Amino acid sequence: MGEKDNRLKRIVSSTMIIGVTFVLVFSLLLPVFSSTSETVSTPKNQLEKEEEEKNAKTTGPSEEHDLEGRVEKVKEIQNSDIWHSNVENPSEGPFSTNKTTVYLNLTGRGNLTQMISPFDWISSLDSSGSMDFNDPDEMRIAGAQHFVDLVEQNATGSRGASIDFDSSATLINGHHLSDNYSTIKQDLEQIDASGGTDFTPPLDTALDEFRSHGNTFRSWFHIFLTDGEGPLNWDLVDQHDQEGIPIYTIGFGDANEQILYNMSEQTGGEFYQLSDPANLNETFESIFDSIYENATSQNKTAVISPPGEPMIREVLPPSVEYIEGSAEPQENLTVSEDGGKTILEWDRNGLDINETWEVKYEIRATDHSHDLPITAYNSSGDPQSRISFQNVSSGEIKDIPTPGPELGVHGRPEPVIGASRWEGVEVGENITFKNMTWDGNQKSRWPGDCEISKYSWDFGDGTEGEGEMINHSYSSSGTYNVSLTATTVDGVNATVAENITIVAPSPPHFAVTIDSPNDGTEYTEGDNVTVEYTVENTGDETGSQNIEFYVDEELIETEEGVELSSGRNYSGRFNWTAAEPYGQRNLSVQSQNESDVVNVQITEKEVVEPYFAVSINSPGEGSEYVEGENVTVEYTVENTGNETDTQNIELYVDDTLIETEEDVELSPGGIHSGQFNWTASEPYGQRNLSVQSQNESDVVNVQITEKEVVGPYFAVSINSPGEGSEYVEGENVTVEYTVENTGNETDTQNIEFYVDDTLIETEEDVEILPGSNYSGRFNWTASEPYGQRDLSVQSQNESDVVNVQITEKEVVGPYFAVSINSPGEGSEYVEGENVTVEYTVENTGNETDTQNIEFYVDEELIETEEGVELSPGSTHSDWFDWTASEPYGQRDLSVKSQNESDVVNVQISEEEVAEPYFAVIIDSPEKGSEYTEGENVTVEYTVENTGNETGTQNIEFHVDGDLEDSEEITLQPGETQEREFTWEVDNGDAREHALNVASEDEGDEVSVAVEEKEASPSGESGDLGWLVYLIPIVIALIVIAAWTYSRYKGTEEEEEPTDEDEGELEE
């Protein structure tokens, strides 16, 4: 039994040892698992930063280049010519100073080591249908692929992606930013040529891609190529600018240069306009060079100061005086004297490549010379001023002399001006001017270079002369400044001046002469009297006066603001209708200075026959019109005689017959009113408008001014009908007109058609460029009232008018009157659409007849309804059909009988091709939603057919560019369906993912974040949770061992085990 106890004890002990060992082993492994967890959770942006630092190092030069450090120098002086240091008042004269500033500029030069930092770029290429003819050889694809090659060769590690856009935009194949250059080039080959053009989708898609997948430690660039123009959300351009993303725009074909330029200018990119896409490779090379330069960094030191030596040493000769305290910078400056020479020394640690260091100081000269050196020279003739530096690479020390330019040092001449008289000189009087120190050997106080070689005079009235003595006279009064300039043999000038007074000339005097009528001329009451006069300014000065016309003491008319210079004259005329009192009348024309008078005789009008008296009702005397404006002359003719008569009434402008109203018949006492129209034209100024009968005339003076065009100006002219054309009631009147924009700005205006004062029809929104014109027509059915009717076409700026005569329709026999019932005036149709013209024909005559009814489009006969028979008063209604076709724009549809026609204008536009368009929007999840590994993500989306034709398309679901699922959907125009896809997130997918749902037309994309699934619920170290499972196992093993021991202990007390039992126990 002792042996059995030992065996049980060994079993229990072994079980406990195994449990304890498990606990110890897992306790030791716990820190290892915790360390692994920390490594996996390293932040993404930290990895990106480390990767950028690695790439930046590997893209730099493979080995260091030795610097060829050197210094470029520029030594200049501010004023190369100055006064001698002893010249008084040095601020006066041609040199203005007796000192100058010496500038010495040093610039470090050498070879720079360049380092390229990788960048991210997106190429957005236009794939609209216009590319078929604007880029038939697909040079845009080849150019973009060439750009990829340049990146691979010169900026390895940079990442790219490609966007195909037309009316929508797609990240090609869903491939995000990557450095797989062969894939990027393959993606570009997917670009096609179909659809419209919209700039907004590619900008939006590019922003999402940069924000979702761009490396925030890199520079981002967007290349945008198009041959057209489309809608643009400028807010997206602003977002590019705020994100620091330059847009490099490329345009050709019909691209809008201004929009593309503004996109690049606003974001810091560049704009390229091409006439031929064959040059796109060079354009992409230029863009790469610009991006490469932005991503390249460089900085190196060029030279340092040699040990124990200053970098700059300036040595001035004894003839050059340093102005104490003028040197800059004062730091590290030493000033000393050596044998009359001044020495300035500056020290500096060194210069970087392209760094510039400037020192300057002021000097004076104590010697006269045209070429005074500013640097001291040694006995060997070498300049003592120099710069010294040491090459940081080779250690070589170099000395470079800095002699600088030479200085011109001058004395001052001293001229003295004189004149025969300075005050009270009359206009035209000869005056003698001379230099009072006229001796040709006159010197200034400084000998050597101040001999005067020339005297120059400026008389202050715009004339000049030369010589020691000279004569001059003035043509008008006033005070003039006379100046004398003395010039030395070396070009130094000195000037003195004096004022001279010229006596004022006589004031303006307007002398008046009446040229006609002559003194004693006879007129009959009612005659027009034209007074022609001339005014001459006999004074010496220009003046402006009013010229007045009097009959006896009564002021009749005034010509205002007549301006004349001395000796000039002006001719004009006044008009007056002879009236009682009869006998002698005094006609006088007066200026402010004088007048002229003629006497005329007025006799009473004896009427013993017809007499057509004329009076102009409008415009009023002196009315003003602008060139091109319509002038309507309204008049009344009264037969004041005692017999009936028929006369022509005529409109004259000055002496030119403009228009005639023929055969006006008036009985005694009868009155006729009418109007004429005239378009105001040059010559500008006063124009006489007169209306004349055979007996007398009436005249008004109007003022015509030149049309000043600032902005748009729509000038109107009626081409037909002609003035005085005749129409019968019910007849169609077609008014053809032309509008020309004679202004300097594009504008859009309505063109209106009036009959008398009634608006008949409007042509809306006529847009015309400066210098261009537009032709159109209006239609009107002639109707009562009968007689003269005014047809006018008006823009916002002016109008044109023609008078036509409408007579009553005299019906004798059959008369088929035509009216079109539909379509209405201005109806719109699309090419290929059926146009039904419904019409009615009525026999308004008094006999039965049979006629053909014809249908015309413009002047082309389309269809004829033959043999329409109508009795008097009967009507017939029917229709014609026509398929709308080009030319597009306004077309005239007319239905005609043998008697008359009716016309309507319709608009024909080009047919739009119908097609389906599947628009896609992701409803959920929202951008930035978070999920855990192993969790299902349900993507709910809406698809709508916004096109105008039923279609069937595959809707595809992509995760990070990889196709996850797809389904086929059929939609009618305007139909919407809400659907969903499900994506199961696997373990190991913890990162940011792009979810994309796309139709064949467009797609939508959101980014979501997937986090790691927690390994344990027991705190920060997930591995401690394993002990929760291990401890119960160990306890269970201990309990089993205890139970086994107690069981065998109890059996032993009941019976002795046999040898066989003992063997089994051992087993």
PDB file of N, CA and C in Angstrom, residues 199-208 232-243 245 263 266-267:
ATOM      1  N   PHE A 199     -15.869  71.135 -65.712  1.00  0.00           N
ATOM      2  CA  PHE A 199     -14.623  71.272 -64.964  1.00  0.00           C
ATOM      3  C   PHE A 199     -14.780  70.918 -63.488  1.00  0.00           C
ATOM      4  N   THR A 200     -15.995  70.940 -62.968  1.00  0.00           N
ATOM      5  CA  THR A 200     -16.178  70.751 -61.527  1.00  0.00           C
ATOM      6  C   THR A 200     -15.846  69.325 -61.067  1.00  0.00           C
ATOM      7  N   PRO A 201     -16.366  68.244 -61.744  1.00  0.00           N
ATOM      8  CA  PRO A 201     -16.107  66.883 -61.241  1.00  0.00           C
ATOM      9  C   PRO A 201     -14.625  66.537 -61.103  1.00  0.00           C
ATOM     10  N   PRO A 202     -13.725  66.833 -62.080  1.00  0.00           N
ATOM     11  CA  PRO A 202     -12.317  66.453 -61.885  1.00  0.00           C
ATOM     12  C   PRO A 202     -11.654  67.184 -60.725  1.00  0.00           C
ATOM     13  N   LEU A 203     -12.030  68.463 -60.502  1.00  0.00           N
ATOM     14  CA  LEU A 203     -11.442  69.186 -59.365  1.00  0.00           C
ATOM     15  C   LEU A 203     -11.888  68.552 -58.051  1.00  0.00           C
ATOM     16  N   ASP A 204     -13.180  68.185 -57.968  1.00  0.00           N
ATOM     17  CA  ASP A 204     -13.715  67.573 -56.751  1.00  0.00           C
ATOM     18  C   ASP A 204     -13.070  66.211 -56.501  1.00  0.00           C
ATOM     19  N   THR A 205     -12.973  65.398 -57.586  1.00  0.00           N
ATOM     20  CA  THR A 205     -12.376  64.058 -57.457  1.00  0.00           C
ATOM     21  C   THR A 205     -10.913  64.147 -57.041  1.00  0.00           C
ATOM     22  N   ALA A 206     -10.167  65.095 -57.609  1.00  0.00           N
ATOM     23  CA  ALA A 206      -8.744  65.252 -57.266  1.00  0.00           C
ATOM     24  C   ALA A 206      -8.577  65.639 -55.804  1.00  0.00           C
ATOM     25  N   LEU A 207      -9.427  66.557 -55.313  1.00  0.00           N
ATOM     26  CA  LEU A 207      -9.341  66.956 -53.904  1.00  0.00           C
ATOM     27  C   LEU A 207      -9.599  65.765 -52.983  1.00  0.00           C
ATOM     28  N   ASP A 208     -10.629  64.964 -53.305  1.00  0.00           N
ATOM     29  CA  ASP A 208     -10.923  63.779 -52.482  1.00  0.00           C
ATOM     30  C   ASP A 208      -9.742  62.816 -52.477  1.00  0.00           C
ATOM     31  N   LEU A 232     -17.806  75.503 -63.880  1.00  0.00           N
ATOM     32  CA  LEU A 232     -16.688  75.454 -62.937  1.00  0.00           C
ATOM     33  C   LEU A 232     -17.137  76.005 -61.603  1.00  0.00           C
ATOM     34  N   ASN A 233     -16.994  75.192 -60.550  1.00  0.00           N
ATOM     35  CA  ASN A 233     -17.240  75.645 -59.179  1.00  0.00           C
ATOM     36  C   ASN A 233     -15.939  76.240 -58.649  1.00  0.00           C
ATOM     37  N   TRP A 234     -15.883  77.583 -58.599  1.00  0.00           N
ATOM     38  CA  TRP A 234     -14.619  78.249 -58.212  1.00  0.00           C
ATOM     39  C   TRP A 234     -14.268  77.969 -56.753  1.00  0.00           C
ATOM     40  N   ASP A 235     -15.241  77.505 -55.964  1.00  0.00           N
ATOM     41  CA  ASP A 235     -14.921  77.162 -54.582  1.00  0.00           C
ATOM     42  C   ASP A 235     -13.895  76.025 -54.537  1.00  0.00           C
ATOM     43  N   LEU A 236     -13.963  75.101 -55.516  1.00  0.00           N
ATOM     44  CA  LEU A 236     -12.986  73.998 -55.563  1.00  0.00           C
ATOM     45  C   LEU A 236     -11.598  74.521 -55.900  1.00  0.00           C
ATOM     46  N   VAL A 237     -11.520  75.568 -56.730  1.00  0.00           N
ATOM     47  CA  VAL A 237     -10.213  76.193 -57.020  1.00  0.00           C
ATOM     48  C   VAL A 237      -9.660  76.826 -55.741  1.00  0.00           C
ATOM     49  N   ASP A 238     -10.567  77.491 -54.984  1.00  0.00           N
ATOM     50  CA  ASP A 238     -10.135  78.081 -53.710  1.00  0.00           C
ATOM     51  C   ASP A 238      -9.617  77.001 -52.773  1.00  0.00           C
ATOM     52  N   GLN A 239     -10.277  75.824 -52.747  1.00  0.00           N
ATOM     53  CA  GLN A 239      -9.825  74.741 -51.866  1.00  0.00           C
ATOM     54  C   GLN A 239      -8.450  74.230 -52.296  1.00  0.00           C
ATOM     55  N   HIS A 240      -8.187  74.154 -53.608  1.00  0.00           N
ATOM     56  CA  HIS A 240      -6.829  73.807 -54.079  1.00  0.00           C
ATOM     57  C   HIS A 240      -5.818  74.799 -53.514  1.00  0.00           C
ATOM     58  N   ASP A 241      -6.170  76.080 -53.591  1.00  0.00           N
ATOM     59  CA  ASP A 241      -5.238  77.112 -53.107  1.00  0.00           C
ATOM     60  C   ASP A 241      -5.022  76.985 -51.607  1.00  0.00           C
ATOM     61  N   GLN A 242      -6.103  76.735 -50.848  1.00  0.00           N
ATOM     62  CA  GLN A 242      -5.988  76.608 -49.394  1.00  0.00           C
ATOM     63  C   GLN A 242      -5.173  75.372 -49.005  1.00  0.00           C
ATOM     64  N   GLU A 243      -5.287  74.302 -49.804  1.00  0.00           N
ATOM     65  CA  GLU A 243      -4.529  73.075 -49.531  1.00  0.00           C
ATOM     66  C   GLU A 243      -3.095  73.165 -50.050  1.00  0.00           C
ATOM     67  N   ILE A 245      -2.214  73.291 -53.329  1.00  0.00           N
ATOM     68  CA  ILE A 245      -2.093  72.419 -54.510  1.00  0.00           C
ATOM     69  C   ILE A 245      -2.085  73.291 -55.751  1.00  0.00           C
ATOM     70  N   MET A 263      -7.326  79.827 -63.147  1.00  0.00           N
ATOM     71  CA  MET A 263      -7.177  78.636 -62.295  1.00  0.00           C
ATOM     72  C   MET A 263      -5.718  78.473 -61.858  1.00  0.00           C
ATOM     73  N   GLN A 266      -4.466  81.609 -59.639  1.00  0.00           N
ATOM     74  CA  GLN A 266      -5.014  81.642 -58.278  1.00  0.00           C
ATOM     75  C   GLN A 266      -4.350  80.624 -57.360  1.00  0.00           C
ATOM     76  N   THR A 267      -3.877  79.497 -57.924  1.00  0.00           N
ATOM     77  CA  THR A 267      -3.324  78.426 -57.093  1.00  0.00           C
ATOM     78  C   THR A 267      -1.806  78.357 -57.116  1.00  0.00           C
TER      79      THR A 267
END
